[in-house]
């Protein structure tokens, strides 16, 4: 689910040390962008999630299924102004552990360009914060799926390039991408807390949208964006495939086994027709399945989708209208054909939209996840206060009426284990 434009995390360069981490500390901040001198060779296998030759999801080598949660700002809250010693995520991790929630998906750096200042200007301070966060996850036994580039325009904005430079592997955008991947993956690849690596959030919703001056990224100069946008800031399927392949290839240089995830949402109902014809004509079921493969190129090794009750209201498919169960079932069919297990990276139900029907909508999705044997799923969202009111979807110790959501997930996890 996209963050609201008004949301921001303003970073400052000086952060106090809040812990240390004992893994390999080669962040490469003084090395040329593509210089891997001094990086130890990768091991044959790393902890966390991987995919078997037959397409089965494995955790530390054993078949695995589970439902976790999105803890979107668990880490990046520590980078906000005056939050240098904010370890509130510890209480959140403990709360999840008590409810047998096994893993979280979270942002590993800021949303807007302004929010990347600490990493770029004082990487030691940035990694002190992240070291403490990873160590806490290890302590509580919570798996981590870090999402690297949550807001797609941010990296191009940081280097002064249009957003379409995600489609150019020789760009400054890719240089910064490669540096950040190397710094994070090499530093934490030995941690048993890290389960996988994700490129970003819902990039596929940005591609192939008609109009040169329509559907452009937001402009918020005070948060580091340019003051104008143009058609060069639009993305197409070819760009998406380049950026996902480049991300996965770079991760694979340092970690040959953990899952690599796009972070894609459920594709638009007209995704193939937009790609081929710039048309909003709805795709058929078979075209939907085809596009899952197109939007998840090798060496990406899982399929990613985000499904909400409203997804079905958009209308899938032109030849066989379905609800959320049918969407998930078709996605699982594609996963089996491609031998790439499905990660339902976001799902949930908003009280702000569904009111008294929220629990029914929530259970419809949860039951579909269990019934269709989805190997991995993460509820949106845990301990993210802005979505208490904006969406009515936040679950935390402070809003007891939604505690049932974690308890229902707990019961499903017990059954599927």
PDB file of C-alpha atoms in Angstrom, residues 124-248:
ATOM      1  CA  UNK A 124      28.610   4.592  10.021  1.00  0.00           C
ATOM      2  CA  UNK A 125      25.763   6.185  11.964  1.00  0.00           C
ATOM      3  CA  UNK A 126      23.188   4.660   9.603  1.00  0.00           C
ATOM      4  CA  UNK A 127      24.628   1.178  10.077  1.00  0.00           C
ATOM      5  CA  UNK A 128      24.851   1.589  13.847  1.00  0.00           C
ATOM      6  CA  UNK A 129      21.079   1.930  13.794  1.00  0.00           C
ATOM      7  CA  UNK A 130      20.580  -0.976  11.408  1.00  0.00           C
ATOM      8  CA  UNK A 131      23.024  -3.188  13.313  1.00  0.00           C
ATOM      9  CA  UNK A 132      20.958  -2.729  16.469  1.00  0.00           C
ATOM     10  CA  UNK A 133      17.733  -3.482  14.601  1.00  0.00           C
ATOM     11  CA  UNK A 134      19.050  -6.702  13.057  1.00  0.00           C
ATOM     12  CA  UNK A 135      20.490  -7.774  16.401  1.00  0.00           C
ATOM     13  CA  UNK A 136      17.071  -7.246  18.010  1.00  0.00           C
ATOM     14  CA  UNK A 137      15.414  -9.400  15.343  1.00  0.00           C
ATOM     15  CA  UNK A 138      17.957 -12.125  16.066  1.00  0.00           C
ATOM     16  CA  UNK A 139      17.279 -11.821  19.794  1.00  0.00           C
ATOM     17  CA  UNK A 140      13.514 -12.215  19.348  1.00  0.00           C
ATOM     18  CA  UNK A 141      13.786 -14.835  16.607  1.00  0.00           C
ATOM     19  CA  UNK A 142      11.895 -12.746  14.036  1.00  0.00           C
ATOM     20  CA  UNK A 143      12.741 -13.147  10.340  1.00  0.00           C
ATOM     21  CA  UNK A 144      13.444 -10.061   8.238  1.00  0.00           C
ATOM     22  CA  UNK A 145      12.538  -9.243   4.640  1.00  0.00           C
ATOM     23  CA  UNK A 146      14.101  -5.823   3.973  1.00  0.00           C
ATOM     24  CA  UNK A 147      12.689  -3.807   1.075  1.00  0.00           C
ATOM     25  CA  UNK A 148      15.467  -1.677  -0.434  1.00  0.00           C
ATOM     26  CA  UNK A 149      13.873   1.002  -2.632  1.00  0.00           C
ATOM     27  CA  UNK A 150      10.321   1.483  -1.351  1.00  0.00           C
ATOM     28  CA  UNK A 151       9.556   4.652  -3.317  1.00  0.00           C
ATOM     29  CA  UNK A 152      10.735   4.015  -6.871  1.00  0.00           C
ATOM     30  CA  UNK A 153      11.560   7.639  -7.889  1.00  0.00           C
ATOM     31  CA  UNK A 154      13.797   8.229  -4.859  1.00  0.00           C
ATOM     32  CA  UNK A 155      17.111   6.845  -6.138  1.00  0.00           C
ATOM     33  CA  UNK A 156      16.928   8.628  -9.531  1.00  0.00           C
ATOM     34  CA  UNK A 157      15.941  11.824  -7.699  1.00  0.00           C
ATOM     35  CA  UNK A 158      18.968  11.477  -5.434  1.00  0.00           C
ATOM     36  CA  UNK A 159      21.396  11.327  -8.356  1.00  0.00           C
ATOM     37  CA  UNK A 160      19.645  13.935 -10.494  1.00  0.00           C
ATOM     38  CA  UNK A 161      18.327  11.599 -13.173  1.00  0.00           C
ATOM     39  CA  UNK A 162      14.815  11.015 -14.544  1.00  0.00           C
ATOM     40  CA  UNK A 163      13.030   7.975 -13.184  1.00  0.00           C
ATOM     41  CA  UNK A 164      13.351   6.082 -16.487  1.00  0.00           C
ATOM     42  CA  UNK A 165      17.056   5.623 -15.771  1.00  0.00           C
ATOM     43  CA  UNK A 166      16.015   2.585 -13.789  1.00  0.00           C
ATOM     44  CA  UNK A 167      15.950   1.056 -17.259  1.00  0.00           C
ATOM     45  CA  UNK A 168      19.599   1.955 -17.964  1.00  0.00           C
ATOM     46  CA  UNK A 169      22.180  -0.228 -16.249  1.00  0.00           C
ATOM     47  CA  UNK A 170      24.922   2.327 -17.023  1.00  0.00           C
ATOM     48  CA  UNK A 171      23.115   5.107 -15.146  1.00  0.00           C
ATOM     49  CA  UNK A 172      23.980   6.781 -11.864  1.00  0.00           C
ATOM     50  CA  UNK A 173      20.726   5.325 -10.569  1.00  0.00           C
ATOM     51  CA  UNK A 174      22.125   1.826 -11.004  1.00  0.00           C
ATOM     52  CA  UNK A 175      25.459   2.861  -9.506  1.00  0.00           C
ATOM     53  CA  UNK A 176      23.771   3.916  -6.272  1.00  0.00           C
ATOM     54  CA  UNK A 177      21.550   0.833  -6.374  1.00  0.00           C
ATOM     55  CA  UNK A 178      24.590  -1.431  -6.632  1.00  0.00           C
ATOM     56  CA  UNK A 179      26.414   0.356  -3.826  1.00  0.00           C
ATOM     57  CA  UNK A 180      23.501   0.141  -1.402  1.00  0.00           C
ATOM     58  CA  UNK A 181      22.902  -3.525  -2.218  1.00  0.00           C
ATOM     59  CA  UNK A 182      26.547  -4.365  -1.638  1.00  0.00           C
ATOM     60  CA  UNK A 183      26.700  -2.433   1.621  1.00  0.00           C
ATOM     61  CA  UNK A 184      23.602  -4.082   3.080  1.00  0.00           C
ATOM     62  CA  UNK A 185      23.830  -7.617   1.712  1.00  0.00           C
ATOM     63  CA  UNK A 186      27.502  -8.140   2.517  1.00  0.00           C
ATOM     64  CA  UNK A 187      27.058  -6.734   6.010  1.00  0.00           C
ATOM     65  CA  UNK A 188      24.056  -8.883   6.964  1.00  0.00           C
ATOM     66  CA  UNK A 189      24.247 -11.974   4.770  1.00  0.00           C
ATOM     67  CA  UNK A 190      25.468 -14.139   7.654  1.00  0.00           C
ATOM     68  CA  UNK A 191      22.609 -13.124   9.944  1.00  0.00           C
ATOM     69  CA  UNK A 192      20.047 -15.873  10.582  1.00  0.00           C
ATOM     70  CA  UNK A 193      17.435 -13.122  10.986  1.00  0.00           C
ATOM     71  CA  UNK A 194      17.544 -12.161   7.294  1.00  0.00           C
ATOM     72  CA  UNK A 195      15.156 -14.290   5.244  1.00  0.00           C
ATOM     73  CA  UNK A 196      15.242 -12.612   1.828  1.00  0.00           C
ATOM     74  CA  UNK A 197      15.882  -9.428  -0.142  1.00  0.00           C
ATOM     75  CA  UNK A 198      13.213  -7.268  -1.830  1.00  0.00           C
ATOM     76  CA  UNK A 199      13.716  -4.609  -4.517  1.00  0.00           C
ATOM     77  CA  UNK A 200      10.929  -2.178  -3.669  1.00  0.00           C
ATOM     78  CA  UNK A 201       7.215  -1.623  -3.408  1.00  0.00           C
ATOM     79  CA  UNK A 202       4.595  -1.975  -6.146  1.00  0.00           C
ATOM     80  CA  UNK A 203       6.781  -0.862  -9.041  1.00  0.00           C
ATOM     81  CA  UNK A 204       4.544  -2.730 -11.471  1.00  0.00           C
ATOM     82  CA  UNK A 205       1.674  -0.301 -10.795  1.00  0.00           C
ATOM     83  CA  UNK A 206       3.790   2.486 -12.292  1.00  0.00           C
ATOM     84  CA  UNK A 207       4.511   0.943 -15.695  1.00  0.00           C
ATOM     85  CA  UNK A 208       2.905   1.424 -19.123  1.00  0.00           C
ATOM     86  CA  UNK A 209       0.495   4.153 -17.997  1.00  0.00           C
ATOM     87  CA  UNK A 210      -0.813   6.226 -20.947  1.00  0.00           C
ATOM     88  CA  UNK A 211      -0.134   9.901 -21.531  1.00  0.00           C
ATOM     89  CA  UNK A 212       3.120  11.866 -21.596  1.00  0.00           C
ATOM     90  CA  UNK A 213       2.062  14.256 -18.858  1.00  0.00           C
ATOM     91  CA  UNK A 214      -0.276  12.033 -16.873  1.00  0.00           C
ATOM     92  CA  UNK A 215       0.498   9.652 -14.019  1.00  0.00           C
ATOM     93  CA  UNK A 216       3.816  11.329 -13.192  1.00  0.00           C
ATOM     94  CA  UNK A 217       5.613  10.824  -9.853  1.00  0.00           C
ATOM     95  CA  UNK A 218       4.922  13.283  -7.027  1.00  0.00           C
ATOM     96  CA  UNK A 219       6.753  16.597  -6.709  1.00  0.00           C
ATOM     97  CA  UNK A 220       7.739  17.538  -3.149  1.00  0.00           C
ATOM     98  CA  UNK A 221      10.930  19.645  -3.430  1.00  0.00           C
ATOM     99  CA  UNK A 222      11.293  20.139   0.322  1.00  0.00           C
ATOM    100  CA  UNK A 223      11.714  16.363   0.594  1.00  0.00           C
ATOM    101  CA  UNK A 224      14.270  16.178  -2.195  1.00  0.00           C
ATOM    102  CA  UNK A 225      12.279  15.667  -5.382  1.00  0.00           C
ATOM    103  CA  UNK A 226      12.881  17.789  -8.492  1.00  0.00           C
ATOM    104  CA  UNK A 227      10.628  20.775  -9.048  1.00  0.00           C
ATOM    105  CA  UNK A 228       9.301  19.443 -12.366  1.00  0.00           C
ATOM    106  CA  UNK A 229       8.518  16.075 -13.928  1.00  0.00           C
ATOM    107  CA  UNK A 230       8.259  14.945 -17.543  1.00  0.00           C
ATOM    108  CA  UNK A 231       7.558  11.866 -19.619  1.00  0.00           C
ATOM    109  CA  UNK A 232      11.144  10.800 -18.852  1.00  0.00           C
ATOM    110  CA  UNK A 233       9.939  10.069 -15.330  1.00  0.00           C
ATOM    111  CA  UNK A 234       7.594   7.337 -16.558  1.00  0.00           C
ATOM    112  CA  UNK A 235       8.393   3.633 -16.580  1.00  0.00           C
ATOM    113  CA  UNK A 236       7.503   0.805 -18.941  1.00  0.00           C
ATOM    114  CA  UNK A 237       7.601  -2.955 -18.750  1.00  0.00           C
ATOM    115  CA  UNK A 238      11.039  -3.012 -20.365  1.00  0.00           C
ATOM    116  CA  UNK A 239      12.344  -0.739 -17.586  1.00  0.00           C
ATOM    117  CA  UNK A 240      10.781  -2.902 -14.890  1.00  0.00           C
ATOM    118  CA  UNK A 241      12.418  -6.009 -16.281  1.00  0.00           C
ATOM    119  CA  UNK A 242      15.829  -4.303 -16.433  1.00  0.00           C
ATOM    120  CA  UNK A 243      15.628  -2.992 -12.880  1.00  0.00           C
ATOM    121  CA  UNK A 244      14.449  -6.304 -11.420  1.00  0.00           C
ATOM    122  CA  UNK A 245      17.049  -8.348 -13.274  1.00  0.00           C
ATOM    123  CA  UNK A 246      19.787  -5.905 -12.261  1.00  0.00           C
ATOM    124  CA  UNK A 247      18.679  -5.981  -8.624  1.00  0.00           C
ATOM    125  CA  UNK A 248      18.618  -9.771  -8.539  1.00  0.00           C
TER     126      UNK A 248
END
